PDB file of C-alpha atoms and ligand atoms in Angstrom:
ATOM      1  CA  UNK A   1      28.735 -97.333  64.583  1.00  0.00           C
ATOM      2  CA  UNK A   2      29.750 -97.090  60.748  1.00  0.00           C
ATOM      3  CA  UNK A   3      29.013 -94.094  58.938  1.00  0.00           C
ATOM      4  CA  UNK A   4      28.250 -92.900  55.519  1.00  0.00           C
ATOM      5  CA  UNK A   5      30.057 -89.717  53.470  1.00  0.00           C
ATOM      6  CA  UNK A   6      27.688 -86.266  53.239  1.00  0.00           C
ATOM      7  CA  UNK A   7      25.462 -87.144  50.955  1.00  0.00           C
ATOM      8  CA  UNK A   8      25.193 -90.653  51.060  1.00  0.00           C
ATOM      9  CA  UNK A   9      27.428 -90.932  47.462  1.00  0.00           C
ATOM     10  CA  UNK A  10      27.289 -94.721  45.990  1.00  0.00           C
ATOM     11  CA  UNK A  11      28.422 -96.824  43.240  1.00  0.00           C
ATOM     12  CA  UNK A  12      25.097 -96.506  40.745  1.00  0.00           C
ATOM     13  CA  UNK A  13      22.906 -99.590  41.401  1.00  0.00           C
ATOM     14  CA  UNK A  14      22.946-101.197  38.314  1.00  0.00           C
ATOM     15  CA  UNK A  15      26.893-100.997  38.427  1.00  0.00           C
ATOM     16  CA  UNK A  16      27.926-104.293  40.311  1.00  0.00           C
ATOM     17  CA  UNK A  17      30.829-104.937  38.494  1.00  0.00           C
ATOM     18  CA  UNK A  18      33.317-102.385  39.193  1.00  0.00           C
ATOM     19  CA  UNK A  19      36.377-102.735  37.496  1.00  0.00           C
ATOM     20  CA  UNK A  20      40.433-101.656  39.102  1.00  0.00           C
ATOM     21  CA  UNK A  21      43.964-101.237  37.435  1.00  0.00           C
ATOM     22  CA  UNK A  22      47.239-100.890  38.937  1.00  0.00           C
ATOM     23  CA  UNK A  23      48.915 -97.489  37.387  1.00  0.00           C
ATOM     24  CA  UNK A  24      51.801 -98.829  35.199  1.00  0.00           C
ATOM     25  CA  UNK A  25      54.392 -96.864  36.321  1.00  0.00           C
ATOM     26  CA  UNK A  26      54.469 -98.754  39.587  1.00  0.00           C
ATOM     27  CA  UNK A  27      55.425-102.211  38.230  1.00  0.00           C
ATOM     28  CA  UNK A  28      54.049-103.875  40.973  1.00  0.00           C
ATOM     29  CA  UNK A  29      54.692-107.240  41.773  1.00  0.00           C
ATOM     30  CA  UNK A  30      52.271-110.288  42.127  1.00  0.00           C
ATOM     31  CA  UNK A  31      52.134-110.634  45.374  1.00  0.00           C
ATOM     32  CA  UNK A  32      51.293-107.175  45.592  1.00  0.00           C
ATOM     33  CA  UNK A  33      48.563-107.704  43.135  1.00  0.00           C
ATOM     34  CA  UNK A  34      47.201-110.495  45.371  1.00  0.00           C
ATOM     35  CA  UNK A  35      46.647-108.410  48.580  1.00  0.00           C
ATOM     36  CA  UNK A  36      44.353-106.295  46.650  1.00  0.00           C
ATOM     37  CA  UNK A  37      42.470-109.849  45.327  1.00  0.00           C
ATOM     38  CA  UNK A  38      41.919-110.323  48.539  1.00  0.00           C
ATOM     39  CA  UNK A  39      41.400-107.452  50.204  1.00  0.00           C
ATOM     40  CA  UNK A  40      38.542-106.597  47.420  1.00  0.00           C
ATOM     41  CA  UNK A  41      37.015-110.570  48.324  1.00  0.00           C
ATOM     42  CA  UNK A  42      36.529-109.333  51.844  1.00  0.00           C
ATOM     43  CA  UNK A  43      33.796-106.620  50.134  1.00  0.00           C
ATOM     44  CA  UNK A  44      32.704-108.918  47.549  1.00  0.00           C
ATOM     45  CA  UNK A  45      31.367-111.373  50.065  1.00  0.00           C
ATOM     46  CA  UNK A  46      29.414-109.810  51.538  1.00  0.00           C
ATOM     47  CA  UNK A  47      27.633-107.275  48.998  1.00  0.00           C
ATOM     48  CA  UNK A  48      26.397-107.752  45.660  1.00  0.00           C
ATOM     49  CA  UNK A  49      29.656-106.216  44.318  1.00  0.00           C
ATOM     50  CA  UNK A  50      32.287-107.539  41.974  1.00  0.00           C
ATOM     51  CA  UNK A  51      35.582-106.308  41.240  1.00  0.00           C
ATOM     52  CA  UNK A  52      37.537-107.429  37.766  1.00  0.00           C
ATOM     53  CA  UNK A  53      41.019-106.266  36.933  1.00  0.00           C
ATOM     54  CA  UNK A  54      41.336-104.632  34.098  1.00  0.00           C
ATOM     55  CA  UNK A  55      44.697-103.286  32.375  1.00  0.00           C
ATOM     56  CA  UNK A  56      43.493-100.109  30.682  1.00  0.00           C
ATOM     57  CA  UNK A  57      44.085 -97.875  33.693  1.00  0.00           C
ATOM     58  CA  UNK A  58      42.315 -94.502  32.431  1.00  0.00           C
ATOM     59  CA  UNK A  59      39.236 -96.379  32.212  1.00  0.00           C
ATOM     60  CA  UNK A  60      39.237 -98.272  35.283  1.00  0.00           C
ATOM     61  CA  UNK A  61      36.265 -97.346  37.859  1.00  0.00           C
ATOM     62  CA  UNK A  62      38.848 -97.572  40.453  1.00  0.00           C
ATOM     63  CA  UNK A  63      42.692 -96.270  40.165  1.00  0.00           C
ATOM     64  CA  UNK A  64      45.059 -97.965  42.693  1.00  0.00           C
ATOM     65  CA  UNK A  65      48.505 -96.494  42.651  1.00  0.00           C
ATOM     66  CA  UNK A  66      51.695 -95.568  44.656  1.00  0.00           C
ATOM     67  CA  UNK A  67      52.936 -92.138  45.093  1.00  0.00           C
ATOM     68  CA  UNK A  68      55.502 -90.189  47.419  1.00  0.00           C
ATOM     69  CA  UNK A  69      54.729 -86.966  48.329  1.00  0.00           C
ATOM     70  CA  UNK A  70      53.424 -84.047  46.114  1.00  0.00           C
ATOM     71  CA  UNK A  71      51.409 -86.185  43.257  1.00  0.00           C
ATOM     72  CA  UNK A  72      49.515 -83.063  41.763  1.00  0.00           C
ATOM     73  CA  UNK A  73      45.570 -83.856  43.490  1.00  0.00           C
ATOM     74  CA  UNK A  74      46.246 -81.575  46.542  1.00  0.00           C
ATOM     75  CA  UNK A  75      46.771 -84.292  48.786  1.00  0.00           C
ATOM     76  CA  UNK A  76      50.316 -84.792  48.975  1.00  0.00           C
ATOM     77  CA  UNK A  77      52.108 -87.840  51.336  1.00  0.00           C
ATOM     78  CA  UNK A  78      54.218 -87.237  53.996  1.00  0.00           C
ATOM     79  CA  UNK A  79      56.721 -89.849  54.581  1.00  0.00           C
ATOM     80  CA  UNK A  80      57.045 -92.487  56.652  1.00  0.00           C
ATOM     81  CA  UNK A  81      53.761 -92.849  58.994  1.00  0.00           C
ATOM     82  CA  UNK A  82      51.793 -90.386  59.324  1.00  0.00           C
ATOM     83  CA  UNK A  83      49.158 -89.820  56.416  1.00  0.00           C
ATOM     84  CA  UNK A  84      49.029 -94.219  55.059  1.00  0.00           C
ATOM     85  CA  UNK A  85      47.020 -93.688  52.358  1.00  0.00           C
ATOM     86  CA  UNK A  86      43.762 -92.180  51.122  1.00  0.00           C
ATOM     87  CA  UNK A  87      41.196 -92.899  48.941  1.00  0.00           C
ATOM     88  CA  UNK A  88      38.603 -90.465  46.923  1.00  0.00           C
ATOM     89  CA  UNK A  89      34.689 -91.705  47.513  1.00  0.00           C
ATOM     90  CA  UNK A  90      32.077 -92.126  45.032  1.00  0.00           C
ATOM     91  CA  UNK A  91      31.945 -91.919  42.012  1.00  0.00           C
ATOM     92  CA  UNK A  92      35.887 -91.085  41.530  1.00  0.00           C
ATOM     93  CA  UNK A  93      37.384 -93.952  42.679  1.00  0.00           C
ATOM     94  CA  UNK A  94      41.133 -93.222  43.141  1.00  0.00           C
ATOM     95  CA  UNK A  95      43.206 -95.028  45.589  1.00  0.00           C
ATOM     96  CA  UNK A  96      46.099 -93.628  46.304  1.00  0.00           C
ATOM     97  CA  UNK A  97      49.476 -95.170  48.810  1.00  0.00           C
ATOM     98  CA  UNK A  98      51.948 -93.487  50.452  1.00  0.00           C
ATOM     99  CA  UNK A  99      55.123 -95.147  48.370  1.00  0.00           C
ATOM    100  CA  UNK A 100      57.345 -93.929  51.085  1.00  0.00           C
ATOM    101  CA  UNK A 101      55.809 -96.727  54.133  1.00  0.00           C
ATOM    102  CA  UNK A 102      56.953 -99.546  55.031  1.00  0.00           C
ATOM    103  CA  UNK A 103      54.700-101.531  53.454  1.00  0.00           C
ATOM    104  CA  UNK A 104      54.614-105.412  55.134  1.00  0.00           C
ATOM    105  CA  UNK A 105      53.124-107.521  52.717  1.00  0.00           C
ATOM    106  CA  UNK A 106      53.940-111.124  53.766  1.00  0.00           C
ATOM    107  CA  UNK A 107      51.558-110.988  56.669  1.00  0.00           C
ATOM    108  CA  UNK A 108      54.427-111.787  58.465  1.00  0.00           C
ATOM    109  CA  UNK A 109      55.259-109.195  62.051  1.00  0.00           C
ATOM    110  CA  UNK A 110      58.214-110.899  62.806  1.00  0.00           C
ATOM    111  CA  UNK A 111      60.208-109.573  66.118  1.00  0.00           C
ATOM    112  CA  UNK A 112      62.684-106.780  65.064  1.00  0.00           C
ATOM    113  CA  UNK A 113      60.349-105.965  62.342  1.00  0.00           C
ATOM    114  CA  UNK A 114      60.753-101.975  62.200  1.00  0.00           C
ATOM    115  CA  UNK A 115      58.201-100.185  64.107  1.00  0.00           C
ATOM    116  CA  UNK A 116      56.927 -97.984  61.057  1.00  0.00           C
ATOM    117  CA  UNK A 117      55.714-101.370  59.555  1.00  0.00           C
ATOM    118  CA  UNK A 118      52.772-101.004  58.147  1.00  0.00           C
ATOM    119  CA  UNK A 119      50.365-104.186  56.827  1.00  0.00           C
ATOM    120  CA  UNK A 120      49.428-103.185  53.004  1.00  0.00           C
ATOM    121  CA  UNK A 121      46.349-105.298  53.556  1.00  0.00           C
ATOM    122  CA  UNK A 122      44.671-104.140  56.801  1.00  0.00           C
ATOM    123  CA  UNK A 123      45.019-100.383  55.153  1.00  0.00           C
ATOM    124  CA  UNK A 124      43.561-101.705  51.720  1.00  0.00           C
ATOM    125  CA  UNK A 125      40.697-103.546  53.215  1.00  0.00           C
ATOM    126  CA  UNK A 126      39.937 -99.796  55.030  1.00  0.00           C
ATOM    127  CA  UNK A 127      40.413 -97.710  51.965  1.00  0.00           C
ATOM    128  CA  UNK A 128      38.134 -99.890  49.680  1.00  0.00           C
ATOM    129  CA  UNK A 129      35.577 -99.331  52.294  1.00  0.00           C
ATOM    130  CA  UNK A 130      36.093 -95.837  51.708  1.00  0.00           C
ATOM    131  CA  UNK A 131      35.783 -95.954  48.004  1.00  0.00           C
ATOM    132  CA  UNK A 132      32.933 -97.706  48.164  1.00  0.00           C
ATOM    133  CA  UNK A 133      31.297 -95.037  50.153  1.00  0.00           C
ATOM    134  CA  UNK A 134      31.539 -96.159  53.755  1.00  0.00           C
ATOM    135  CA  UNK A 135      33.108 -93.361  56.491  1.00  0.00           C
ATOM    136  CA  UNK A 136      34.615 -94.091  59.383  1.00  0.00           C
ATOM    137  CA  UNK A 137      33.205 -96.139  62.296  1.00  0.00           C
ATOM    138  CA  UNK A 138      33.351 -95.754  66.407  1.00  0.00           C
ATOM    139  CA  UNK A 139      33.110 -99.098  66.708  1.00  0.00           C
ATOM    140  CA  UNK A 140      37.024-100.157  67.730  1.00  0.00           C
ATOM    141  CA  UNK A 141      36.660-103.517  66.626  1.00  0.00           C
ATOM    142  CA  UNK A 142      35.636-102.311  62.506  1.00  0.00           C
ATOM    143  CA  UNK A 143      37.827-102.440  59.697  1.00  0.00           C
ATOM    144  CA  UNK A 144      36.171 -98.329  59.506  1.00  0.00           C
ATOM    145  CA  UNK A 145      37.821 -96.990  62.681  1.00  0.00           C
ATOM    146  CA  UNK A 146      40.238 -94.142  62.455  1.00  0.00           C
ATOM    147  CA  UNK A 147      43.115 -95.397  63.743  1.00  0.00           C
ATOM    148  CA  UNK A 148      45.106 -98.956  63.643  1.00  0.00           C
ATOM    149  CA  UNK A 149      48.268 -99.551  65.778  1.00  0.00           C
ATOM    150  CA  UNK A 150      51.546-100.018  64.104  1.00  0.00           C
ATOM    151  CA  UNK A 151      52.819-103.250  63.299  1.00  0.00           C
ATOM    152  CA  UNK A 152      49.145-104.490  63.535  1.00  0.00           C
ATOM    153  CA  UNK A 153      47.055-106.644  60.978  1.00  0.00           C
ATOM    154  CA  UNK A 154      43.526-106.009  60.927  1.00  0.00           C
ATOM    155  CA  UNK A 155      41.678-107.697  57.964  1.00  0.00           C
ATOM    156  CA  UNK A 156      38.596-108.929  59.088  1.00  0.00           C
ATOM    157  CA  UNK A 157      35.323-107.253  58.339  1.00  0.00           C
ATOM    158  CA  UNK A 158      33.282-106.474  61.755  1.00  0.00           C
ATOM    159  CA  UNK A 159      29.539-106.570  61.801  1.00  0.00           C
ATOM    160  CA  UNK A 160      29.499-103.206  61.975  1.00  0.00           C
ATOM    161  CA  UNK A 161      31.185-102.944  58.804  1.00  0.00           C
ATOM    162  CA  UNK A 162      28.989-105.029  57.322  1.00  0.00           C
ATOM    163  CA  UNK A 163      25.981-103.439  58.526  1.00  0.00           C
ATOM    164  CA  UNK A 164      27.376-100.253  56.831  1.00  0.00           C
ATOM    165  CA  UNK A 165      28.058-101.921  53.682  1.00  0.00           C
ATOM    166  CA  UNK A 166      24.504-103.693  53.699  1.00  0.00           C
ATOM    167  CA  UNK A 167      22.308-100.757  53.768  1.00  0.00           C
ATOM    168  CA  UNK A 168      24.506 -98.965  50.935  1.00  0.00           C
ATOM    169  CA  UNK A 169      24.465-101.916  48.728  1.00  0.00           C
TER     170      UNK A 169
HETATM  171  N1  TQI B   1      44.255 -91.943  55.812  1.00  0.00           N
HETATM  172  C1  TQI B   1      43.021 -91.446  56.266  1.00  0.00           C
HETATM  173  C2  TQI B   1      41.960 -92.575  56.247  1.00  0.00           C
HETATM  174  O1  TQI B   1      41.863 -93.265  55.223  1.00  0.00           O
HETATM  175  C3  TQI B   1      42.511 -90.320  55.393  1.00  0.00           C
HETATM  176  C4  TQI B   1      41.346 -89.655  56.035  1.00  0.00           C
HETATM  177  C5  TQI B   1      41.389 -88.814  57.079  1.00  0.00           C
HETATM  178  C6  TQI B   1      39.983 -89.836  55.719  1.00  0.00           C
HETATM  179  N2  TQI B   1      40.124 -88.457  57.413  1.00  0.00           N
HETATM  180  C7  TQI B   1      39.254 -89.046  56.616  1.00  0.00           C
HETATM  181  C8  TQI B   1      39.325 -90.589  54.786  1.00  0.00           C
HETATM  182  C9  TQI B   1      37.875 -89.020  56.589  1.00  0.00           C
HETATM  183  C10 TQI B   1      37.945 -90.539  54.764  1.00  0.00           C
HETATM  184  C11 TQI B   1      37.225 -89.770  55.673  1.00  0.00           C
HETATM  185  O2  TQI B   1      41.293 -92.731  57.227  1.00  0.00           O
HETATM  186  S1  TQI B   1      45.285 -92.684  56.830  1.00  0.00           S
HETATM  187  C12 TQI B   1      43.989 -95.911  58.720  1.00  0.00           C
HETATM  188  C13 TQI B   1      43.632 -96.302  60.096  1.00  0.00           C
HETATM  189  C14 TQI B   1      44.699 -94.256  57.184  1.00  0.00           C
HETATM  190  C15 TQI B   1      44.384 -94.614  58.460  1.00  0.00           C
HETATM  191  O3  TQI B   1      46.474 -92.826  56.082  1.00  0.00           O
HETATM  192  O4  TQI B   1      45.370 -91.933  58.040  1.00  0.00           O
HETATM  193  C16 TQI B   1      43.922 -96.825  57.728  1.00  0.00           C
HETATM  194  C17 TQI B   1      44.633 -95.175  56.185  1.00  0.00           C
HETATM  195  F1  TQI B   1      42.359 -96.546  60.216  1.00  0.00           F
HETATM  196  F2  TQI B   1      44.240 -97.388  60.430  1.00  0.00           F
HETATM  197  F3  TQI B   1      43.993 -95.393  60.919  1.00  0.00           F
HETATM  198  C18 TQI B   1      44.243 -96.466  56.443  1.00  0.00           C
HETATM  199 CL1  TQI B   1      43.483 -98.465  58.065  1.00  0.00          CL
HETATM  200 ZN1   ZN B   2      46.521 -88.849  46.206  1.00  0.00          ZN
HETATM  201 ZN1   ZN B   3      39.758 -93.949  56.894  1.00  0.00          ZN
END
């Protein structure tokens, strides 16, 4: 069953648009730019929510970036695997990767693909959740569960994640 953070915190509800930026130092590519389209259409359709890039990054509702290790907000990354990524909820709005994973962002799990691969968009789709407010869930099949198995691409919203997402928006 999903769950909610202490306190219930929310995006305000006359905010549906939330806009996200990309911090420039990270140059990202396009195609990395795409897995977040996507992974913030599998939130979009299904709550009242929109989400519009926008390049000024300090004013940005939500704050996507790459870091490795120590990057000064107390949370610092750990390498390869462990600690993916983490994301800050309501009304903050940062979301922050671990720039030292191997990200897989072809969709692709080819055999001989290295077993610290790690899908950029199954972790995305589970982070947004968590900026939008939503906990984790016990429910195995949920984008909100705790854990995902290495190599593994999980991108679907559950009905339990939708449930969750329902009653907060
Ligand atoms: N990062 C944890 C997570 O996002 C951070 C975290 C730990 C957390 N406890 C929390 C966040 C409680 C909110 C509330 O869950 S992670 C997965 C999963 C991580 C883990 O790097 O361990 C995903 C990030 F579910 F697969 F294990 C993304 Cl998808
Ligand atoms: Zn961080
Ligand atoms: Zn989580």
């Amino acid at each position: 069953h999903y769950s909610f953070f202490p306190n219930r915190p929310r995006w305000p509800p006359g905010k549906s648009q939330l806009t996200y930026a990309f911090e420039p130092e990270n140059q990202l590519s396009d195609v990395v730019k795409g897995i977040f389209v996507k992974a913030f259409e599998r939130w979009s359709e299904v709550t009242p929510l929109t989400f519009v890039e926008t390049a000024t990054f300090n004013r940005a509702d939500l704050r996507i970036g790459f870091f490795s290790g120590d990057h000064g907000d107390g949370e610092p990354f750990d390498g390869v695997l462990g600690t993916l990524a983490h994301a800050f909820s309501p009304p903050v709005g940062r979301l922050h990767f671990d720039g030292e994973e191997n990200w897989v962002t072809d969709g692709n799990f080819m055999n001989g693909s290295p077993r610290s691969a790690v899908d950029l968009e199954s972790v995305a789709v589970h982070e947004i959740g968590h900026l939008l407010g939503l906990g984790h869930s016990s429910v195995e099949e949920a984008i909100m569960y705790p854990t995902i198995s290495s190599g593994t691409r999980k991108v679907e919203l559950a009905n339990d994640d939708i449930m969750g997402i329902q009653e907060l928006y």
